[in-house]
Amino acid sequence: MTAWLVRRLLWGALTVVGVLLFLFVLFFATAHPEDIARRALGEKAPPEAIAQWIANHGYDRPRLWNPADPTDTILFEHFRRMLTFDFGKSDADDVPIAQRLRQGVGASLSLTLPLFLLGIPLALAASLVVAFFRETYIDRVGVVLAVVAMSVSILIYILSGQYLIGVLLKWFPISGFDPDPAVVMRFLALPVGVGLLHGLGSDVRFYRTVFVEEGSKDYVRTAFAKGAGEGRVMARHVLPNAMIPILTHEVVRIPGLFTGALLLESFFGIPGLGSITVDAIHANDFATLRVMVYVGALLFIAAQIVTDVAYTIADPRVRLS
Amino acid sequence: MSLEPHVATNLGVAALLALGALAAFRVRRSPFWRERLAEVARRRPWALAVIALYVVVAGLDAVSWRDAGPGLGEPRSALERLFPADFREASYSAPLAEVEFYGGAPLRHPGRHLLGTDILGRDVLLLTLQGAKVALLVGGLTCAIAIPLALLIGVPAGWFGGRLDDLVFFLISTLASMPSILLLIALVTAIGRGPLQVCFALAVTGWVGFCRLARAETLKIRELDYVQAARALGVSTPRILWRHVLPNLTHLVVITFVLTFSGLVLSEAVLSWLGLGLDGSWGQMIDQARDELSRSPVIWWNLGAASFALFGLILAVNRVGDAVRDVLDPRTLREGA
């Protein structure tokens, strides 16, 4: 177990290095520092200001190799900063990025956590019902509805949600956020509802396939033969055995809870990490974008390791090799 | 000699038609494919008809030429020629309206804009139809980059194993660990916002899943008896890969193509909303229409037309995709659903 865990962690570390290399190529090898400076300062900035900006943000170092001092390169600095979580300042407005992350993560979690915790039981319950009625009209209608629901762009869910609930019915505010627990639910109700509706279609379709497949196995027939009812078989026999695909499907979503829901946050004016990312895109803020991708990848790699460990707990058949 | 853009597009359409004819010819010759595709057509006649309609509209919009005679105007596409020349107004007008939406000035083409006009006075029906070309381009071009790339990397990795496989697996897990929407945004911001760049970025984020699948399938096929027999007979490796491995991956290619397609078009809509999408796409129309919902009275035709066109295509492709997967491959692809 220990040897397996060490190997798994080393592999994770190697992936982190790969991500950092990829980000280096993407952001430092393709974009010229002067272009980044111009985007931040404006097209008409004087050359001295641009040179000063480049020096301030550390873009004036040699990229790969500095004969005088091998540690004084962009590549080395990029790795050092990312690995020590010293993210530096935003390219757009010089605010420390770490401070932004700390401010945003709470708002993001307050949106994504309810979305995640309500979404799983909702999708599982709906797909269990559909799978229970498999090969009947209820099943067929359910599947078609799921495909219809997943064919609608999230933009349309958001816009029509805002228009119907916010503008016409005036049940909830169209957008905005207030961390005060007394009123926060009023602001979160609409984005959470829209997010649930958007995710439900593909989840129901996926879990239905899982349950139907699991339901055609031998042990299910045995359970039926011994006189267990349809409901008992679904809840006591099929559901536990379907845990592996469910775990895989859900645990890898956890990192997304922290990096936020890009569109939902931005449309509904929730100042989370998703909104920060969208602002960074509009401001050409490469430094912030880089950090967001890195943090997202880091969380994802961690979640994958957790999934692998969870496998061994949920399924004794999985051997650690 | 350099080609004018519209001539190059016309040649592209001709090349696609030739490719399509070749594919149809190959399908007719192969009993397996003829039977399976007939089964898909039997299960989803309506969805296929809808897709065919989109393809025809996009094809009409892709073929364009200049009018003969004096005065070289801009080339107009076959689709635009179905509408009157200079089919524009000054600003918004409601569907089939006689006057402008704001101010009530008389229109130049009263009662002829079936779906009204947008803020610049362009006919919404024409814009919506033209969006089909962009959507098919996004899905098609991206798959045309991503699928060959995935095969080129995944098949040798599965076949040769060893160091090469380790390297490919490292590459796959690195790319897969970055959140795809963030990676997509980072790529487009870094490499630029042209149509080709956007498709390339979508391909970079999209090829990983299929590469993993191609690698796993190759690993399986490699051990099968007929491959072993071919090796024992001394058939060269490239020939085995080409004649024995690739044909047995074709059904996966078809399934992946159909299932990926709708996701790509939806991703483009999201990118459009972030200001990183393609010109003339439905995503851009939806993005522009966003502020119109807060006007009073509401301008709904722009948003409605683009949303409906997008939804129709995605739904049809998703329905066909389900049928294609069920018919061609009852097992392998389940977990990727």
Coordinates of N, CA and C in Angstrom, one line a residue, chain A residues 8-199:
Chain A
R8 N 2.2 6.6 -6.7 CA 1.1 7.4 -7.2 C 1.4 8.9 -7.0
L9 N 2.0 9.2 -5.8 CA 2.3 10.6 -5.5 C 3.4 11.1 -6.4
L10 N 4.4 10.3 -6.7 CA 5.4 10.7 -7.6 C 4.9 11.0 -9.0
W11 N 4.0 10.1 -9.4 CA 3.4 10.3 -10.7 C 2.6 11.7 -10.8
G12 N 1.9 11.9 -9.7 CA 1.2 13.2 -9.6 C 2.2 14.4 -9.6
A13 N 3.3 14.3 -8.9 CA 4.3 15.4 -9.0 C 4.8 15.6 -10.4
L14 N 5.0 14.5 -11.1 CA 5.5 14.6 -12.5 C 4.5 15.3 -13.4
T15 N 3.2 15.0 -13.1 CA 2.2 15.7 -13.9 C 2.2 17.2 -13.6
V16 N 2.4 17.5 -12.3 CA 2.5 19.0 -12.0 C 3.6 19.6 -12.8
V17 N 4.8 19.0 -12.9 CA 5.9 19.5 -13.6 C 5.5 19.7 -15.1
G18 N 4.7 18.7 -15.6 CA 4.3 18.7 -17.0 C 3.4 19.9 -17.2
V19 N 2.5 20.1 -16.3 CA 1.5 21.3 -16.4 C 2.3 22.6 -16.4
L20 N 3.3 22.7 -15.5 CA 4.1 23.9 -15.5 C 4.9 24.2 -16.8
L21 N 5.5 23.1 -17.3 CA 6.2 23.2 -18.6 C 5.2 23.7 -19.7
F22 N 4.0 23.1 -19.7 CA 3.1 23.5 -20.7 C 2.7 24.9 -20.6
L23 N 2.5 25.4 -19.4 CA 2.1 26.8 -19.1 C 3.2 27.7 -19.6
F24 N 4.5 27.2 -19.3 CA 5.6 28.1 -19.7 C 5.6 28.3 -21.2
V25 N 5.5 27.2 -21.9 CA 5.5 27.3 -23.4 C 4.3 28.2 -23.9
L26 N 3.2 27.9 -23.3 CA 2.0 28.7 -23.7 C 2.1 30.2 -23.5
F27 N 2.6 30.5 -22.3 CA 2.5 32.0 -21.9 C 3.8 32.7 -22.1
F28 N 5.0 32.0 -22.0 CA 6.2 32.8 -22.1 C 6.9 32.6 -23.5
A29 N 6.7 31.4 -24.1 CA 7.4 31.2 -25.3 C 6.6 31.7 -26.5
T30 N 5.3 31.9 -26.4 CA 4.5 32.4 -27.6 C 4.2 33.9 -27.5
A31 N 4.1 34.5 -26.3 CA 3.8 35.9 -26.2 C 5.1 36.7 -25.9
H32 N 5.3 37.8 -26.6 CA 6.4 38.7 -26.3 C 6.1 39.6 -25.2
P33 N 7.1 39.7 -24.2 CA 6.9 40.5 -23.0 C 6.3 41.9 -23.4
E34 N 6.9 42.5 -24.5 CA 6.4 43.9 -24.8 C 4.9 43.9 -25.2
D35 N 4.5 42.8 -25.8 CA 3.0 42.8 -26.1 C 2.2 42.7 -24.9
I36 N 2.7 41.9 -23.9 CA 1.9 41.8 -22.7 C 1.9 43.2 -22.0
A37 N 3.0 43.8 -22.0 CA 3.1 45.2 -21.3 C 2.2 46.1 -22.0
R38 N 2.1 46.1 -23.4 CA 1.3 47.0 -24.1 C -0.2 46.8 -23.8
R39 N -0.5 45.5 -23.7 CA -1.9 45.2 -23.4 C -2.3 45.7 -22.0
A40 N -1.4 45.7 -21.0 CA -1.7 46.1 -19.7 C -1.7 47.7 -19.6
L41 N -0.7 48.3 -20.3 CA -0.6 49.8 -20.2 C -1.3 50.5 -21.3
G42 N -1.7 49.9 -22.3 CA -2.3 50.6 -23.4 C -1.3 50.8 -24.6
E43 N -1.9 50.9 -25.8 CA -1.1 51.0 -27.0 C -0.1 52.1 -27.0
K44 N -0.5 53.3 -26.4 CA 0.3 54.5 -26.6 C 1.3 54.7 -25.4
A45 N 1.5 53.7 -24.6 CA 2.4 53.9 -23.5 C 3.8 54.2 -24.0
P46 N 4.5 55.1 -23.3 CA 5.9 55.5 -23.7 C 6.8 54.3 -23.4
P47 N 7.9 54.2 -24.2 CA 8.8 53.0 -24.1 C 9.4 52.9 -22.7
E48 N 9.7 54.0 -22.1 CA 10.3 53.9 -20.7 C 9.3 53.2 -19.8
A49 N 8.0 53.6 -19.8 CA 7.0 52.9 -19.0 C 6.9 51.4 -19.3
I50 N 7.0 51.1 -20.5 CA 6.9 49.7 -20.9 C 8.1 48.9 -20.3
A51 N 9.3 49.5 -20.5 CA 10.5 48.9 -20.0 C 10.4 48.7 -18.5
Q52 N 9.9 49.7 -17.8 CA 9.8 49.7 -16.4 C 8.8 48.6 -15.9
W53 N 7.6 48.5 -16.7 CA 6.6 47.5 -16.4 C 7.2 46.1 -16.5
I54 N 7.9 45.9 -17.7 CA 8.5 44.6 -17.9 C 9.5 44.2 -16.8
A55 N 10.3 45.2 -16.3 CA 11.2 44.9 -15.2 C 10.5 44.6 -13.9
N56 N 9.4 45.3 -13.7 CA 8.7 45.1 -12.4 C 8.0 43.8 -12.4
H57 N 7.6 43.3 -13.5 CA 6.9 42.0 -13.5 C 7.8 40.8 -13.8
G58 N 9.1 41.1 -13.9 CA 10.1 40.0 -14.1 C 10.1 39.4 -15.5
Y59 N 9.6 40.1 -16.5 CA 9.6 39.5 -17.8 C 10.9 39.9 -18.5
D60 N 11.8 40.6 -17.9 CA 13.0 41.0 -18.6 C 14.2 40.0 -18.5
R61 N 13.9 38.9 -17.8 CA 15.0 37.9 -17.6 C 15.1 37.1 -18.9
P62 N 16.3 36.5 -19.1 CA 16.4 35.6 -20.3 C 15.4 34.4 -20.0
R63 N 14.9 33.8 -21.2 CA 13.8 32.8 -21.0 C 14.3 31.5 -20.4
L64 N 15.3 30.9 -21.1 CA 15.7 29.6 -20.7 C 17.0 29.5 -20.0
W65 N 18.0 30.3 -20.4 CA 19.3 30.1 -20.0 C 20.0 31.4 -19.8
N66 N 20.6 31.6 -18.6 CA 21.3 32.8 -18.3 C 22.7 32.4 -17.9
P67 N 23.7 32.6 -18.8 CA 25.1 32.1 -18.5 C 25.6 32.7 -17.2
A68 N 25.3 34.0 -16.8 CA 25.8 34.6 -15.6 C 25.3 33.9 -14.4
D69 N 24.0 33.7 -14.4 CA 23.3 33.1 -13.2 C 22.2 32.2 -13.6
P70 N 22.4 30.9 -13.6 CA 21.4 30.0 -14.1 C 20.0 30.0 -13.4
T71 N 20.0 30.6 -12.2 CA 18.7 30.7 -11.6 C 17.9 31.9 -12.0
D72 N 18.5 32.8 -12.7 CA 17.9 34.1 -13.0 C 17.3 34.0 -14.4
T73 N 16.3 33.1 -14.6 CA 15.7 33.0 -15.9 C 14.2 32.9 -15.7
I74 N 13.4 33.2 -16.7 CA 11.9 33.2 -16.6 C 11.5 31.8 -16.2
L75 N 12.1 30.7 -16.9 CA 11.7 29.4 -16.6 C 11.9 29.0 -15.1
F76 N 13.0 29.3 -14.6 CA 13.3 29.0 -13.2 C 12.4 29.8 -12.3
E77 N 12.2 31.1 -12.6 CA 11.4 31.9 -11.7 C 9.9 31.4 -11.8
H78 N 9.5 31.0 -13.0 CA 8.1 30.5 -13.1 C 7.9 29.2 -12.2
F79 N 8.9 28.3 -12.3 CA 8.7 27.1 -11.4 C 8.8 27.5 -10.0
R80 N 9.8 28.3 -9.6 CA 10.0 28.7 -8.2 C 8.7 29.3 -7.6
R81 N 8.1 30.3 -8.4 CA 7.0 30.9 -7.9 C 5.8 30.0 -7.7
M82 N 5.5 29.2 -8.8 CA 4.4 28.3 -8.7 C 4.5 27.3 -7.6
L83 N 5.7 26.7 -7.5 CA 5.8 25.6 -6.6 C 5.8 26.1 -5.1
T84 N 6.2 27.4 -4.9 CA 6.2 27.9 -3.5 C 4.9 28.7 -3.3
F85 N 4.0 28.7 -4.3 CA 2.7 29.4 -4.2 C 2.9 30.9 -4.0
D86 N 4.0 31.4 -4.5 CA 4.3 32.9 -4.5 C 3.8 33.4 -5.9
F87 N 2.5 33.7 -6.0 CA 2.0 33.9 -7.3 C 2.2 35.3 -7.9
G88 N 2.7 36.2 -7.1 CA 3.0 37.6 -7.6 C 1.8 38.4 -7.9
K89 N 2.0 39.4 -8.7 CA 0.9 40.4 -8.9 C 0.2 40.2 -10.3
S90 N -1.0 40.6 -10.3 CA -1.8 40.6 -11.6 C -1.1 41.4 -12.7
D91 N -1.2 41.0 -13.9 CA -0.6 41.8 -15.0 C -1.4 43.0 -15.2
A92 N -2.7 43.0 -14.9 CA -3.6 44.1 -15.3 C -3.6 45.2 -14.3
D93 N -3.7 44.9 -13.0 CA -3.8 46.0 -12.0 C -2.9 45.9 -10.8
D94 N -1.9 45.0 -10.8 CA -0.9 44.9 -9.8 C -1.4 44.4 -8.4
V95 N -2.6 43.9 -8.4 CA -3.2 43.4 -7.1 C -2.5 42.0 -6.9
P96 N -2.0 41.7 -5.7 CA -1.5 40.3 -5.5 C -2.5 39.2 -5.8
I97 N -2.1 38.2 -6.6 CA -3.0 37.2 -7.1 C -3.5 36.4 -5.9
A98 N -2.6 36.1 -5.0 CA -3.0 35.2 -3.9 C -4.1 35.8 -3.1
Q99 N -4.0 37.2 -2.9 CA -5.1 37.9 -2.2 C -6.4 37.7 -2.9
R100 N -6.4 37.8 -4.3 CA -7.6 37.6 -5.1 C -8.2 36.2 -4.8
L101 N -7.3 35.2 -4.9 CA -7.8 33.8 -4.7 C -8.5 33.7 -3.4
R102 N -7.8 34.2 -2.3 CA -8.4 34.1 -1.0 C -9.8 34.7 -0.9
Q103 N -9.9 35.9 -1.6 CA -11.2 36.6 -1.5 C -12.3 35.8 -2.3
G104 N -11.9 35.2 -3.4 CA -12.8 34.7 -4.3 C -13.3 33.3 -3.9
V105 N -12.5 32.5 -3.2 CA -12.8 31.1 -3.0 C -14.1 30.9 -2.2
G106 N -14.3 31.8 -1.3 CA -15.5 31.7 -0.5 C -16.8 31.8 -1.3
A107 N -16.8 32.9 -2.1 CA -18.0 33.1 -2.9 C -18.2 32.0 -3.9
S108 N -17.1 31.4 -4.5 CA -17.2 30.3 -5.4 C -17.8 29.1 -4.7
L109 N -17.3 28.8 -3.5 CA -17.8 27.6 -2.8 C -19.2 27.8 -2.4
S110 N -19.6 29.0 -2.1 CA -21.0 29.2 -1.6 C -22.0 28.9 -2.8
L111 N -21.5 29.0 -4.0 CA -22.3 28.7 -5.2 C -22.2 27.2 -5.6
T112 N -20.9 26.7 -5.6 CA -20.7 25.4 -6.2 C -21.0 24.3 -5.2
L113 N -20.8 24.5 -3.9 CA -21.0 23.5 -2.9 C -22.5 23.0 -2.9
P114 N -23.4 24.0 -2.8 CA -24.8 23.6 -2.9 C -25.2 22.9 -4.2
L115 N -24.6 23.4 -5.3 CA -24.8 22.8 -6.6 C -24.4 21.3 -6.6
F116 N -23.2 21.1 -6.0 CA -22.7 19.7 -6.0 C -23.5 18.8 -5.1
L117 N -23.8 19.3 -3.8 CA -24.4 18.5 -2.8 C -25.9 18.2 -3.2
L118 N -26.5 19.2 -3.9 CA -27.9 18.9 -4.3 C -27.9 18.1 -5.6
G119 N -26.9 18.3 -6.4 CA -26.9 17.7 -7.7 C -26.8 16.2 -7.7
I120 N -26.0 15.7 -6.8 CA -25.7 14.2 -6.8 C -27.0 13.5 -6.4
P121 N -27.6 13.8 -5.2 CA -28.9 13.0 -4.9 C -30.0 13.2 -6.0
L122 N -30.1 14.4 -6.5 CA -31.1 14.6 -7.6 C -30.9 13.8 -8.8
A123 N -29.6 13.8 -9.3 CA -29.3 13.0 -10.5 C -29.5 11.5 -10.2
L124 N -29.0 11.1 -9.0 CA -29.1 9.6 -8.7 C -30.5 9.2 -8.6
A125 N -31.3 10.0 -7.9 CA -32.7 9.6 -7.7 C -33.4 9.6 -9.1
A126 N -33.2 10.6 -9.9 CA -33.9 10.6 -11.2 C -33.5 9.4 -12.0
S127 N -32.2 9.1 -12.0 CA -31.7 8.0 -12.9 C -32.1 6.7 -12.3
L128 N -32.2 6.6 -11.0 CA -32.7 5.3 -10.5 C -34.1 5.0 -10.9
V129 N -34.9 6.1 -10.9 CA -36.3 6.0 -11.3 C -36.4 5.5 -12.8
V130 N -35.6 6.2 -13.6 CA -35.6 5.9 -15.0 C -35.1 4.5 -15.2
A131 N -34.1 4.1 -14.5 CA -33.5 2.7 -14.7 C -34.5 1.7 -14.1
F132 N -35.3 2.0 -13.1 CA -36.3 1.2 -12.5 C -37.3 0.8 -13.6
F133 N -37.7 1.8 -14.4 CA -38.7 1.6 -15.4 C -38.0 1.3 -16.8
R134 N -36.9 0.7 -16.8 CA -36.1 0.4 -18.1 C -37.0 -0.4 -19.0
E135 N -36.8 -0.1 -20.3 CA -37.5 -0.8 -21.4 C -39.0 -0.5 -21.4
T136 N -39.4 0.6 -20.7 CA -40.8 1.0 -20.8 C -40.9 2.4 -21.4
Y137 N -42.1 2.9 -21.5 CA -42.2 4.2 -22.1 C -41.7 5.3 -21.2
I138 N -41.8 5.1 -19.9 CA -41.2 6.1 -18.9 C -39.7 6.2 -19.2
D139 N -39.1 5.1 -19.3 CA -37.6 5.1 -19.6 C -37.3 5.9 -20.9
R140 N -38.1 5.5 -21.9 CA -37.8 6.1 -23.2 C -38.0 7.7 -23.2
V141 N -39.1 8.1 -22.6 CA -39.4 9.5 -22.4 C -38.3 10.2 -21.6
G142 N -37.9 9.5 -20.5 CA -36.9 10.0 -19.6 C -35.6 10.3 -20.4
V143 N -35.2 9.3 -21.2 CA -33.9 9.4 -21.9 C -34.0 10.6 -22.9
V144 N -35.1 10.6 -23.7 CA -35.3 11.7 -24.6 C -35.3 13.0 -23.9
L145 N -35.9 13.2 -22.8 CA -35.9 14.4 -22.0 C -34.5 14.8 -21.6
A146 N -33.7 13.8 -21.2 CA -32.4 14.0 -20.8 C -31.5 14.6 -21.9
V147 N -31.7 13.9 -23.1 CA -31.0 14.4 -24.3 C -31.4 15.8 -24.7
V148 N -32.7 16.1 -24.6 CA -33.2 17.4 -24.9 C -32.5 18.4 -24.0
A149 N -32.5 18.1 -22.6 CA -32.0 19.0 -21.6 C -30.5 19.2 -21.9
M150 N -29.8 18.2 -22.3 CA -28.3 18.5 -22.5 C -28.0 19.1 -23.8
S151 N -29.0 19.2 -24.7 CA -28.8 19.9 -26.0 C -28.9 21.4 -25.9
V152 N -29.4 21.9 -24.8 CA -29.6 23.3 -24.7 C -28.3 23.9 -24.1
S153 N -27.8 25.0 -24.8 CA -26.6 25.6 -24.3 C -26.8 26.2 -22.9
I154 N -25.7 26.2 -22.1 CA -25.8 26.8 -20.8 C -26.2 28.3 -20.8
L155 N -25.8 28.9 -21.9 CA -26.1 30.4 -22.1 C -27.6 30.6 -22.1
I156 N -28.3 29.6 -22.7 CA -29.8 29.8 -22.9 C -30.4 29.5 -21.5
Y157 N -29.9 28.5 -20.8 CA -30.4 28.2 -19.5 C -30.3 29.5 -18.6
I158 N -29.1 30.1 -18.7 CA -28.9 31.3 -17.8 C -29.8 32.4 -18.2
L159 N -29.8 32.7 -19.5 CA -30.6 33.9 -20.0 C -32.1 33.7 -19.7
S160 N -32.6 32.5 -20.0 CA -34.0 32.3 -19.8 C -34.3 32.3 -18.3
G161 N -33.5 31.7 -17.5 CA -33.7 31.7 -16.1 C -33.7 33.1 -15.5
Q162 N -32.8 34.0 -15.9 CA -32.8 35.3 -15.5 C -34.0 36.1 -15.9
Y163 N -34.4 35.8 -17.2 CA -35.6 36.5 -17.7 C -36.9 36.1 -17.1
L164 N -37.1 34.8 -17.0 CA -38.3 34.2 -16.4 C -38.5 34.6 -15.0
I165 N -37.5 34.1 -14.2 CA -37.6 34.2 -12.7 C -37.3 35.7 -12.3
G166 N -36.2 36.3 -12.9 CA -35.8 37.6 -12.4 C -36.6 38.7 -12.9
V167 N -36.9 38.7 -14.2 CA -37.5 39.9 -14.8 C -39.1 39.7 -14.8
L168 N -39.6 38.6 -15.2 CA -41.0 38.5 -15.3 C -41.7 38.2 -14.0
L169 N -41.2 37.1 -13.3 CA -41.8 36.8 -12.0 C -41.3 37.5 -10.8
K170 N -40.1 38.1 -10.9 CA -39.4 38.9 -9.9 C -39.4 38.1 -8.6
W171 N -39.1 36.8 -8.6 CA -39.0 36.0 -7.4 C -37.6 36.3 -6.7
F172 N -36.6 36.3 -7.5 CA -35.2 36.5 -7.0 C -34.5 37.6 -7.8
P173 N -33.5 38.2 -7.2 CA -32.7 39.2 -7.9 C -32.0 38.6 -9.1
I174 N -31.9 39.3 -10.2 CA -31.3 38.8 -11.4 C -29.8 38.5 -11.2
S175 N -29.1 39.4 -10.5 CA -27.7 39.1 -10.2 C -27.3 39.9 -9.0
G176 N -26.1 39.5 -8.4 CA -25.6 40.2 -7.3 C -25.2 39.2 -6.2
F177 N -24.6 39.7 -5.2 CA -24.1 38.8 -4.1 C -23.8 39.6 -2.9
D178 N -24.1 38.9 -1.7 CA -23.9 39.5 -0.4 C -23.5 38.4 0.5
P179 N -22.3 38.4 1.1 CA -21.9 37.2 1.9 C -22.7 37.1 3.2
D180 N -23.5 38.1 3.5 CA -24.3 38.0 4.8 C -25.2 36.8 4.7
P181 N -25.1 35.9 5.7 CA -25.9 34.6 5.6 C -27.4 34.9 5.6
A182 N -27.8 36.0 6.1 CA -29.3 36.2 6.1 C -29.9 36.4 4.7
V183 N -29.1 37.0 3.8 CA -29.6 37.3 2.5 C -29.0 36.5 1.3
V184 N -27.9 35.8 1.7 CA -27.1 35.1 0.6 C -27.9 34.2 -0.2
M185 N -28.9 33.5 0.5 CA -29.7 32.5 -0.2 C -30.6 33.1 -1.3
R186 N -31.0 34.4 -1.1 CA -31.8 35.0 -2.1 C -31.0 35.2 -3.4
F187 N -29.7 35.5 -3.2 CA -28.9 35.7 -4.4 C -28.5 34.4 -5.1
L188 N -28.4 33.3 -4.2 CA -27.8 32.1 -4.8 C -28.9 31.2 -5.3
A189 N -30.2 31.4 -5.0 CA -31.3 30.5 -5.4 C -31.3 30.3 -6.9
L190 N -31.3 31.4 -7.6 CA -31.4 31.4 -9.1 C -30.2 30.7 -9.7
P191 N -29.0 31.1 -9.4 CA -27.8 30.4 -10.1 C -27.8 29.0 -9.7
V192 N -28.1 28.6 -8.5 CA -28.0 27.2 -8.1 C -29.1 26.4 -8.9
G193 N -30.3 27.0 -9.0 CA -31.4 26.3 -9.7 C -31.0 26.1 -11.2
V194 N -30.5 27.2 -11.8 CA -30.1 27.1 -13.2 C -29.0 26.0 -13.4
G195 N -28.0 26.1 -12.5 CA -26.9 25.1 -12.6 C -27.4 23.7 -12.5
L196 N -28.3 23.4 -11.5 CA -28.8 22.1 -11.3 C -29.5 21.6 -12.6
L197 N -30.4 22.5 -13.1 CA -31.1 22.1 -14.3 C -30.2 21.8 -15.5
H198 N -29.1 22.6 -15.6 CA -28.2 22.4 -16.7 C -27.4 21.1 -16.6
G199 N -27.1 20.7 -15.3 CA -26.3 19.5 -15.2 C -27.1 18.2 -15.2

